Coordinates of N, CA and C and ligand atoms in Angstrom, one line a residue:
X1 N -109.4 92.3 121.3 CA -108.7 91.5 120.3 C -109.6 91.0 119.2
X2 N -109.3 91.2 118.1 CA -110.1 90.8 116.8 C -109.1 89.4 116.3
X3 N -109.8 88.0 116.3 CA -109.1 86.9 116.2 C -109.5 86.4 115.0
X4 N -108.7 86.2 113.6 CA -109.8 85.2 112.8 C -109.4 84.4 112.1
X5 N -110.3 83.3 111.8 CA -109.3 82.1 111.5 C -109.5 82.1 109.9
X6 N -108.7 82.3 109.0 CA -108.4 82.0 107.5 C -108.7 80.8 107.1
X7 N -109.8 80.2 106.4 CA -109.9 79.0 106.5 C -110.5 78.6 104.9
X8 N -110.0 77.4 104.3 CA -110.5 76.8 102.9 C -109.4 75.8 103.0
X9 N -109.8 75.4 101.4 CA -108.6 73.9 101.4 C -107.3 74.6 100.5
X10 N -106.3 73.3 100.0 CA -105.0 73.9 99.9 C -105.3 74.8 98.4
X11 N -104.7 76.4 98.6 CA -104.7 76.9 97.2 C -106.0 77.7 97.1
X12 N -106.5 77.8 98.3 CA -107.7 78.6 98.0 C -107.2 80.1 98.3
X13 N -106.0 80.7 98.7 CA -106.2 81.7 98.6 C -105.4 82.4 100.0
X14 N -105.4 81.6 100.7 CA -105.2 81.7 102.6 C -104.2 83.0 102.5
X15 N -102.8 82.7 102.3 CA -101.8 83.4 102.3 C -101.9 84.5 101.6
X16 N -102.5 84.3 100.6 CA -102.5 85.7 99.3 C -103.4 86.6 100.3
X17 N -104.5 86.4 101.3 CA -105.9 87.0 101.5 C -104.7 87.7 102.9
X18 N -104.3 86.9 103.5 CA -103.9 87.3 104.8 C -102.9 88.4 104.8
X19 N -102.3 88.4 103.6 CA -101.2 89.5 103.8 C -102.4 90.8 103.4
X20 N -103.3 91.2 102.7 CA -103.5 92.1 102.5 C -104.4 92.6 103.4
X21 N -105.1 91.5 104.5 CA -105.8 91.8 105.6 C -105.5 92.0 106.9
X22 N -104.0 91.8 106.9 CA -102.9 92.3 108.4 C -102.7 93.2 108.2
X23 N -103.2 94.0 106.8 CA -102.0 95.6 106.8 C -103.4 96.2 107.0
X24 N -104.5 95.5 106.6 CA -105.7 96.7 106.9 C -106.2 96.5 108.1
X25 N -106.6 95.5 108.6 CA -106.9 95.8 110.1 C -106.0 95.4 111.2
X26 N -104.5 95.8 110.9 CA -103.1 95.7 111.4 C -103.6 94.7 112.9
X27 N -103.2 93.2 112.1 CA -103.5 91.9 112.8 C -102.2 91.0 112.7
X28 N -101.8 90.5 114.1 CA -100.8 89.2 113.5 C -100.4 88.4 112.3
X29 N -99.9 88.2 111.5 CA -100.6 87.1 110.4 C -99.7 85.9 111.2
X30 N -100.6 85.0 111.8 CA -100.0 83.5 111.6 C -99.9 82.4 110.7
X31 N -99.2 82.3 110.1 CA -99.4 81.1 109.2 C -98.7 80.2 109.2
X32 N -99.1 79.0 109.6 CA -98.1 77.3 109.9 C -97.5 77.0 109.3
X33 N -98.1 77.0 107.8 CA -97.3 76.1 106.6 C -96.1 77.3 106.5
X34 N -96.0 78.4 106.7 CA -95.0 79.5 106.0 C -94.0 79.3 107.4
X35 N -94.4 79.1 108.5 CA -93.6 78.9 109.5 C -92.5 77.7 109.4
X36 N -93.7 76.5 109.1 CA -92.8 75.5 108.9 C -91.7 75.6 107.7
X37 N -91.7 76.0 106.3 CA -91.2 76.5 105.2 C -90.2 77.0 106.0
X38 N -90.0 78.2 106.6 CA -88.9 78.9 107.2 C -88.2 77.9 108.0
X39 N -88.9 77.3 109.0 CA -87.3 76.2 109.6 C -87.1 75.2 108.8
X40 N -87.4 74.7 107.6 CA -87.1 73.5 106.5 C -85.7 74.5 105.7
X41 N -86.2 75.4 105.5 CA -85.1 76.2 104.7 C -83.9 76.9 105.8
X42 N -84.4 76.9 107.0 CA -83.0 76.7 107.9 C -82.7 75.8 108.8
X43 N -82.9 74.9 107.8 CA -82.9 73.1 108.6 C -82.6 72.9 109.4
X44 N -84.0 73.4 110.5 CA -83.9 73.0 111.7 C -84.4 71.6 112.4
X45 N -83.9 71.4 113.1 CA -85.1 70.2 113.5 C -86.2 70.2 113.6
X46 N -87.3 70.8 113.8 CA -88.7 71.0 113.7 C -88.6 70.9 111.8
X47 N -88.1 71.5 111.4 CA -88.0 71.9 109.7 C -87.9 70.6 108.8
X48 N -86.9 69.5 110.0 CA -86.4 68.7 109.0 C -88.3 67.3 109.6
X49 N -88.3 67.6 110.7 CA -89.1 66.5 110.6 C -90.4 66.6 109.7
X50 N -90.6 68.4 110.0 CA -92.4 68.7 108.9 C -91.8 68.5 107.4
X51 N -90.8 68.7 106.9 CA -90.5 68.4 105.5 C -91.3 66.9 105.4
X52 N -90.9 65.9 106.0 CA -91.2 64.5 106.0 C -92.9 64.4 105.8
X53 N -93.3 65.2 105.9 CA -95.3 65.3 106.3 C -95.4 65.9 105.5
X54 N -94.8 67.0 105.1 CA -95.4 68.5 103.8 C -94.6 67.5 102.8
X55 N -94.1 67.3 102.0 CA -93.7 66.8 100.9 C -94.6 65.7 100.4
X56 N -95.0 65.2 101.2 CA -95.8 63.8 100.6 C -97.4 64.5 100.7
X57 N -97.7 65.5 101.3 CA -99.0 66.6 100.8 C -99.6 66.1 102.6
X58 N -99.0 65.7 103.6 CA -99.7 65.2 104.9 C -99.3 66.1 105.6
X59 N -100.6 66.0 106.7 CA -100.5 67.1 107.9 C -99.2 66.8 108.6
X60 N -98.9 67.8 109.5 CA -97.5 67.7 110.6 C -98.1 67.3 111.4
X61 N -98.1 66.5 112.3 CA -98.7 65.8 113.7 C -99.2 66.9 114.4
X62 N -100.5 67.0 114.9 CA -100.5 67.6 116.1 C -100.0 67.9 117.2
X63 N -99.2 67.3 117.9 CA -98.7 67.5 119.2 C -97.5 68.8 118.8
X64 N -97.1 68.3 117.6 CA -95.8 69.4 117.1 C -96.1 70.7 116.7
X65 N -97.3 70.1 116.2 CA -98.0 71.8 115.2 C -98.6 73.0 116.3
X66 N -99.2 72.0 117.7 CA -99.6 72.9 118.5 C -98.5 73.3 119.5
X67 N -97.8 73.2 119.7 CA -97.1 73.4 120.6 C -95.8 74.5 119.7
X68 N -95.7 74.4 118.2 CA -95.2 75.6 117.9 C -96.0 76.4 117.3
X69 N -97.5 76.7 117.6 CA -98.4 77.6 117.2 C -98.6 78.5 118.5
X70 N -98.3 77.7 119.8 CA -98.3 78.3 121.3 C -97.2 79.4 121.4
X71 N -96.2 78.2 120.9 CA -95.2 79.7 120.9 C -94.9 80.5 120.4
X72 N -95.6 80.9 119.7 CA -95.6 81.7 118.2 C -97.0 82.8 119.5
X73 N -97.5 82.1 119.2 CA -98.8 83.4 120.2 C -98.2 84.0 121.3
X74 N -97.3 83.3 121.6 CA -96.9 84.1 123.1 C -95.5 84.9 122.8
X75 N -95.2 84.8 121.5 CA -94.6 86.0 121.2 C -94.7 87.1 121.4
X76 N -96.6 87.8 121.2 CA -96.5 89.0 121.0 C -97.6 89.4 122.4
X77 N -96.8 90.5 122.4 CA -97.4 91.0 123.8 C -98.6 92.1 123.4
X78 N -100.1 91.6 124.0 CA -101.1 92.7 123.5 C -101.4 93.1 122.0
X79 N -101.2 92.0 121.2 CA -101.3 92.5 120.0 C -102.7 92.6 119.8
X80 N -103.1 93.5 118.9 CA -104.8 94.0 118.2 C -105.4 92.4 118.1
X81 N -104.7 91.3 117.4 CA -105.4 89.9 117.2 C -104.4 89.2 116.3
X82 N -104.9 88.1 116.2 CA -104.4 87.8 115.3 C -105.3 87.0 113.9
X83 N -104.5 87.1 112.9 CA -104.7 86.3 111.7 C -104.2 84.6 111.6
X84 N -105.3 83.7 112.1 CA -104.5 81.8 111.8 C -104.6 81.6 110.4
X85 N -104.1 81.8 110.0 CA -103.9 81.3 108.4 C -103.7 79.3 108.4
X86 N -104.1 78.6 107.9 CA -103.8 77.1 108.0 C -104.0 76.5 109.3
X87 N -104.1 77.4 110.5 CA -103.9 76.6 111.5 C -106.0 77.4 112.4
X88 N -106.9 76.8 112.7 CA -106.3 74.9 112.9 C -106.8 74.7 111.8
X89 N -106.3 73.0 111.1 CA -106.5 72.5 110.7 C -106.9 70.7 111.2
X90 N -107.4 71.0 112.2 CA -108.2 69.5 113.2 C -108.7 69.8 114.0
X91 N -109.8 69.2 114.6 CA -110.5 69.7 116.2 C -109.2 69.9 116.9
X92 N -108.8 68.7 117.0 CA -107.8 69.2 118.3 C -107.0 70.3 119.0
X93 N -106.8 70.6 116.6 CA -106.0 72.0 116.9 C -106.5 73.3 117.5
X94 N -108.2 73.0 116.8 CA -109.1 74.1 117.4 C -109.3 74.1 118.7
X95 N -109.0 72.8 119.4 CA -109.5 73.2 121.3 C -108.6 73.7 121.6
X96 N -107.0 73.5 121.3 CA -106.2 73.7 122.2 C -105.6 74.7 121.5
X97 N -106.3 76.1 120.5 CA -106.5 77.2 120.2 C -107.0 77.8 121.0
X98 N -108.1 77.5 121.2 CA -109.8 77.8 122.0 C -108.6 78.2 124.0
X99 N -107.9 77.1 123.8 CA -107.3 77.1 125.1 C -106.3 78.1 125.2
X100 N -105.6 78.4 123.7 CA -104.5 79.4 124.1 C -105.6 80.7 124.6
X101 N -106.1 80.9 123.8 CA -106.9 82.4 123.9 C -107.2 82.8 124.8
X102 N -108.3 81.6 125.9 CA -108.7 81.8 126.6 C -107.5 82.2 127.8
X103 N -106.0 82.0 127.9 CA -105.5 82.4 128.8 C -105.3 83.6 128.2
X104 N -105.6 84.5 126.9 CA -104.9 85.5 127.2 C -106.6 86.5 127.2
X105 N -107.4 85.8 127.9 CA -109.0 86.3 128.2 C -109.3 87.4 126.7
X106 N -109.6 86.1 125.9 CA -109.8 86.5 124.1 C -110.3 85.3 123.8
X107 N -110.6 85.1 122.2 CA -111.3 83.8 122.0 C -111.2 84.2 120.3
X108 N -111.7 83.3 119.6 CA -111.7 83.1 118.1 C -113.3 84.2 117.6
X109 N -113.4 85.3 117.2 CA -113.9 86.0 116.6 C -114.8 85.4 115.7
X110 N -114.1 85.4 114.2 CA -115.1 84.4 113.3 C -113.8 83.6 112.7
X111 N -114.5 82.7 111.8 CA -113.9 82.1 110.9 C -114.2 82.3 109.5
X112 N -113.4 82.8 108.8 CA -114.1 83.0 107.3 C -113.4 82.3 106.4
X113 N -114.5 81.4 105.8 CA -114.4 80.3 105.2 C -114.1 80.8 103.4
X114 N -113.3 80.3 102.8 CA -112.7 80.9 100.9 C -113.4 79.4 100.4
X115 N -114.4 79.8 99.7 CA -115.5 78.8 98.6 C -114.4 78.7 97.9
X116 N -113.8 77.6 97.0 CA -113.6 77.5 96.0 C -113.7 76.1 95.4
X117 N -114.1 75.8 93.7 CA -114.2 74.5 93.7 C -112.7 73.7 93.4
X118 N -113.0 72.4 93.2 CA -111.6 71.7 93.1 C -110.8 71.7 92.4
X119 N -111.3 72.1 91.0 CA -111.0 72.2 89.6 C -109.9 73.6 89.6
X120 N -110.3 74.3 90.0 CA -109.5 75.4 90.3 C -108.4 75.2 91.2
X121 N -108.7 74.8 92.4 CA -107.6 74.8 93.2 C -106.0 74.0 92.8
X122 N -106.6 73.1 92.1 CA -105.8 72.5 91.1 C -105.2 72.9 90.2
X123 N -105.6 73.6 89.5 CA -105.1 75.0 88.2 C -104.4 75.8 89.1
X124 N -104.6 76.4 90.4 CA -104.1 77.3 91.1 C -102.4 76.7 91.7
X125 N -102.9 75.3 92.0 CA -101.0 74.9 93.0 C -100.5 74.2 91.8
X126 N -101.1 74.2 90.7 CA -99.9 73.9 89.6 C -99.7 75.3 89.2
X127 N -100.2 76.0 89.1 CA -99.5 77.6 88.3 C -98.2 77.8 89.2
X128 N -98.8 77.9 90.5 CA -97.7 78.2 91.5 C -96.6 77.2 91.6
X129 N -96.5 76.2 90.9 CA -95.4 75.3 91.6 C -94.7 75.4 90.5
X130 N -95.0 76.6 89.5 CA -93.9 77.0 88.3 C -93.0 78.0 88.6
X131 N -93.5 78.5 89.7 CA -92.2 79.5 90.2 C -92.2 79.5 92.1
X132 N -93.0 78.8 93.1 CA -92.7 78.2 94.2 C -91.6 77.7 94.7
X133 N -91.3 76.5 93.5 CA -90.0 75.7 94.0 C -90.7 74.7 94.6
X134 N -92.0 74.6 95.6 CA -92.6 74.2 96.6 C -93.1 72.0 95.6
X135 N -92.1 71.4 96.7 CA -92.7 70.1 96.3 C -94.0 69.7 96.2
X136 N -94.7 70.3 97.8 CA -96.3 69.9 97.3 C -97.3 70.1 96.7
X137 N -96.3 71.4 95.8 CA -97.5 71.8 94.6 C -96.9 71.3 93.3
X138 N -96.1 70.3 93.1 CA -95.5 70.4 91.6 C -95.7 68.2 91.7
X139 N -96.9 68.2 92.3 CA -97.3 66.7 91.7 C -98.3 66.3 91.9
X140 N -99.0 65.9 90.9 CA -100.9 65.7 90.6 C -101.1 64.6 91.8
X141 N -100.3 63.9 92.5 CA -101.3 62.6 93.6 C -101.1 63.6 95.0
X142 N -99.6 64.6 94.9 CA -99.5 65.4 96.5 C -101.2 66.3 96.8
X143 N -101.3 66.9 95.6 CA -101.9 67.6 95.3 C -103.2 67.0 95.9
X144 N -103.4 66.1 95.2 CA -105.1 65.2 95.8 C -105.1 64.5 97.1
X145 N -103.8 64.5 97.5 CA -103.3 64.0 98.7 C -104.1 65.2 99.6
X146 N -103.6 66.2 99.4 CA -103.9 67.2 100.2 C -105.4 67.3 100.2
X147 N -106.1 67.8 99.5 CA -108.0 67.9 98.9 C -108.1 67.0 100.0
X148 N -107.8 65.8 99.6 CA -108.3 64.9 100.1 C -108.4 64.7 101.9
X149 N -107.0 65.1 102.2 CA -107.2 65.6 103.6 C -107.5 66.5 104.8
X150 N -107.6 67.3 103.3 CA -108.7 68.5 104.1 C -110.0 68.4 104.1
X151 N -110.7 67.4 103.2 CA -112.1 66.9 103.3 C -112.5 66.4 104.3
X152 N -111.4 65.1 104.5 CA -111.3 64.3 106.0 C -111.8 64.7 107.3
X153 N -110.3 65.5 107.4 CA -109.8 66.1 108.6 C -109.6 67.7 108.8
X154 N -109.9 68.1 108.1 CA -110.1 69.6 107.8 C -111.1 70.4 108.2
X155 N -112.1 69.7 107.3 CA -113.3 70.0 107.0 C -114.5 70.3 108.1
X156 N -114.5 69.2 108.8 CA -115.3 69.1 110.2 C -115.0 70.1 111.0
X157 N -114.1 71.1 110.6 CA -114.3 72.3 111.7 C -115.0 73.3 111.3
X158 N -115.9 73.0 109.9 CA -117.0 74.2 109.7 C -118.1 74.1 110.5
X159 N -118.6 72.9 111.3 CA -119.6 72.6 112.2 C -119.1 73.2 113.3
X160 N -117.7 72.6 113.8 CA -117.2 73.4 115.1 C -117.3 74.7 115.5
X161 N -117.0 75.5 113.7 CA -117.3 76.8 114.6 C -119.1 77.7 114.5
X162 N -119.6 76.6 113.1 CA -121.0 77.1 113.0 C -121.7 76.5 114.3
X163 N -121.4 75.6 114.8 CA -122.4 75.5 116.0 C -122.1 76.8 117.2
X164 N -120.7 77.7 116.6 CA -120.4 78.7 118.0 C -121.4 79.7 117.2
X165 N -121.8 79.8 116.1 CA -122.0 81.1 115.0 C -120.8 81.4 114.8
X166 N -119.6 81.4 114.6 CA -118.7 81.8 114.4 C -118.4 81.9 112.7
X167 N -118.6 81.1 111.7 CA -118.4 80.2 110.7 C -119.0 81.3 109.7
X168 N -118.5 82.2 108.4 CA -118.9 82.9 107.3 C -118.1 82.5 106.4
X169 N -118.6 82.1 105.4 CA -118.2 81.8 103.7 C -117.9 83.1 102.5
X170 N -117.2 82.9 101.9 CA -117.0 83.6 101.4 C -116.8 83.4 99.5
X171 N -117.0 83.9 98.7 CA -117.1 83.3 97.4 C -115.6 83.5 96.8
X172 N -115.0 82.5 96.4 CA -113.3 82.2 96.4 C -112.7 82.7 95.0
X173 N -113.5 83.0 94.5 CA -113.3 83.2 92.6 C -113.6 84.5 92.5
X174 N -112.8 85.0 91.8 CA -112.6 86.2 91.4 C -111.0 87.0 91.4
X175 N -110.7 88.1 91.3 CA -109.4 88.6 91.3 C -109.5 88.9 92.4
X176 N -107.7 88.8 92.8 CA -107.6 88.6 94.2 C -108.6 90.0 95.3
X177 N -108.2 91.2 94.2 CA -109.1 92.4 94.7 C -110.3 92.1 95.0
X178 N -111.0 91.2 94.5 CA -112.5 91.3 94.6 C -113.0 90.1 95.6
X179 N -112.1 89.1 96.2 CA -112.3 88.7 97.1 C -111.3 89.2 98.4
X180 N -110.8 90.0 98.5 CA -110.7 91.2 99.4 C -111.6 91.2 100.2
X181 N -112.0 92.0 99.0 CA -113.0 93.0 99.2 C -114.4 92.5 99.8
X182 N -115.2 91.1 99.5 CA -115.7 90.7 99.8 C -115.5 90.0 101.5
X183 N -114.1 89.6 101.7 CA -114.0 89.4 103.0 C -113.7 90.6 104.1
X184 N -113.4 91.6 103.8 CA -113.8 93.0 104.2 C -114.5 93.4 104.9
X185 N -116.3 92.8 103.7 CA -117.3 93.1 103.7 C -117.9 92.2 105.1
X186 N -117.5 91.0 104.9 CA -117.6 90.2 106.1 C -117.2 90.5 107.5
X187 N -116.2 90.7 107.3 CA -115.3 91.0 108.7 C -115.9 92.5 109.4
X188 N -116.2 93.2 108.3 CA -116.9 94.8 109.1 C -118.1 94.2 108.9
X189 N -119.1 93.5 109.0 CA -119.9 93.3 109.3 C -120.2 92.4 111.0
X190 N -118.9 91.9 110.8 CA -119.0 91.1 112.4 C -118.6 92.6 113.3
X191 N -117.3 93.1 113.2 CA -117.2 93.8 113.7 C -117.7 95.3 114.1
X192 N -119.1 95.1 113.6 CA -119.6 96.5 114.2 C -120.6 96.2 115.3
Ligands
B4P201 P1 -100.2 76.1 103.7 O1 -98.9 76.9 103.6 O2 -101.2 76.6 104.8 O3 -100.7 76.5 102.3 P2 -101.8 76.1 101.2 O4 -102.9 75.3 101.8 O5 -101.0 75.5 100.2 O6 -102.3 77.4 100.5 P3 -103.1 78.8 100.6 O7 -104.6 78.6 100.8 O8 -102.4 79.6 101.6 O9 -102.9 79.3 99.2 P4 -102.3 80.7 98.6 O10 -102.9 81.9 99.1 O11 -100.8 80.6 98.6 O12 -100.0 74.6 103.9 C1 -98.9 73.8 103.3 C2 -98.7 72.5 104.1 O13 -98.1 72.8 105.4 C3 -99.9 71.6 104.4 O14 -100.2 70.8 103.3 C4 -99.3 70.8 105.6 O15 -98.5 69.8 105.2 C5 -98.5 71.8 106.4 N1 -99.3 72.5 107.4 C6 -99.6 73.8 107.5 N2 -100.4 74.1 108.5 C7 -100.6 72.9 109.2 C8 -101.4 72.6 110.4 N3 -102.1 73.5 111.0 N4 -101.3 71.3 110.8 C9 -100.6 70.4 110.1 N5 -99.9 70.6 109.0 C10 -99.9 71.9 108.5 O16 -102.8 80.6 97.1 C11 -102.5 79.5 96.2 C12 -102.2 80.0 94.8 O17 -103.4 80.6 94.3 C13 -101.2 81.1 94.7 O18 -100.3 80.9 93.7 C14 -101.9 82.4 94.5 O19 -101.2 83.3 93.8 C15 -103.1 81.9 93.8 N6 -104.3 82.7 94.0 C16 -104.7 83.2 95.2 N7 -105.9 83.9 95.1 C17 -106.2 83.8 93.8 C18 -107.3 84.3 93.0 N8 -108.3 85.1 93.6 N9 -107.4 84.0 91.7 C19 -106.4 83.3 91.1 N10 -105.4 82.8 91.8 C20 -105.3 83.0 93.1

């Protein structure tokens, strides 16, 4: 199983990268925020409580985020790997990742990390929040709400996985083709 974690702050790219890298090295795509999105929009109870956290630009609690990322993994039977898009996003979330895996005798591959600076990412969830719909891109404090929490509490998982070697960076700017392509370049480089 090829596992890898999608990782930058909000707007760097995560979702846009992941769909085009599940169809090429036909991988799960997991992605939290799009999960949680889906039960808000069929307002479910998990949906209605993450709205309360995603709207104001705040993480969903751990105990909730991990325990519907478990069940989401144990969906698929034998799949090639998977793609975490957003998740983890805390140590905690990374151990008790580290924990799913290891029951299915697999583990986290790499992490490839999307460079981008702030100034952009900001140009980027306001562009999007002109045709998103999405609250936490359509207001300048959610917005730095977010940055700001992925600096925090985000961030510290680039040590977690560079102390495994696990941890590659990747340059965030450019057209979406050309950072592809560069994370491509990455990923067939671990994988040979
Ligand atoms: P997410 O859904 O994970 O999304 P994101 O951080 O907003 O963006 P992403 O990096 O995927 O950006 P995208 O490709 O769309 O999180 C949303 C919220 O959900 C979080 O704030 C949190 O509340 C909650 N949540 C999710 N996971 C959680 C977890 N594990 N624990 C707790 N809470 C959690 O790109 C952004 C824009 O840039 C797009 O418009 C795109 O078109 C554009 N773009 C992409 N690549 C570009 C390029 N190369 N050049 C120019 N523009 C580009």
């Amino acid at each position: 199983m090829l596992n890898v974690v999608l990782f930058g702050p909000p707007g760097a790219g995560k979702g846009t990268q992941s769909e085009k890298l599940l169809n090429k090295y036909e991988l799960v795509h997991l992605s939290t925020g799009d999960i949680f999105r889906f039960n808000i929009k069929n307002n479910t109870e998990l949906g209605q409580l993450a709205k309360t956290y995603m709207d104001d630009g705040k993480l969903v609690p751990d105990e909730v985020t991990i325990k519907m990322l478990e069940a989401e993994v144990n969906k698929y039977n034998n799949p090639n790997g998977f793609i975490f898009d957003g998740f983890p996003r805390t140590i905690d979330q990374a151990k008790a990742l580290d924990t799913f895996l290891e029951k299915l005798n697999s583990e986290i591959g790499v992490m490839l990390a999307l460079d981008v600076p702030e100034e952009e990412l900001k140009s980027r969830l306001k562009q999007r929040a002109l045709t998103s719909g999405r609250p936490d891109d359509a207001n300048d404090d959610v917005i730095q709400n977010r940055i700001n929490i992925y600096k925090n509490e985000t961030l510290p998982l680039k040590d977690y996985y560079s102390n495994q070697n696990k941890y590659t960076e990747v340059y965030g700017i450019g057209t979406v083709e050309e950072v592809f392509f560069r994370l491509c370049e990455a990923l067939d480089g671990i994988k040979v």
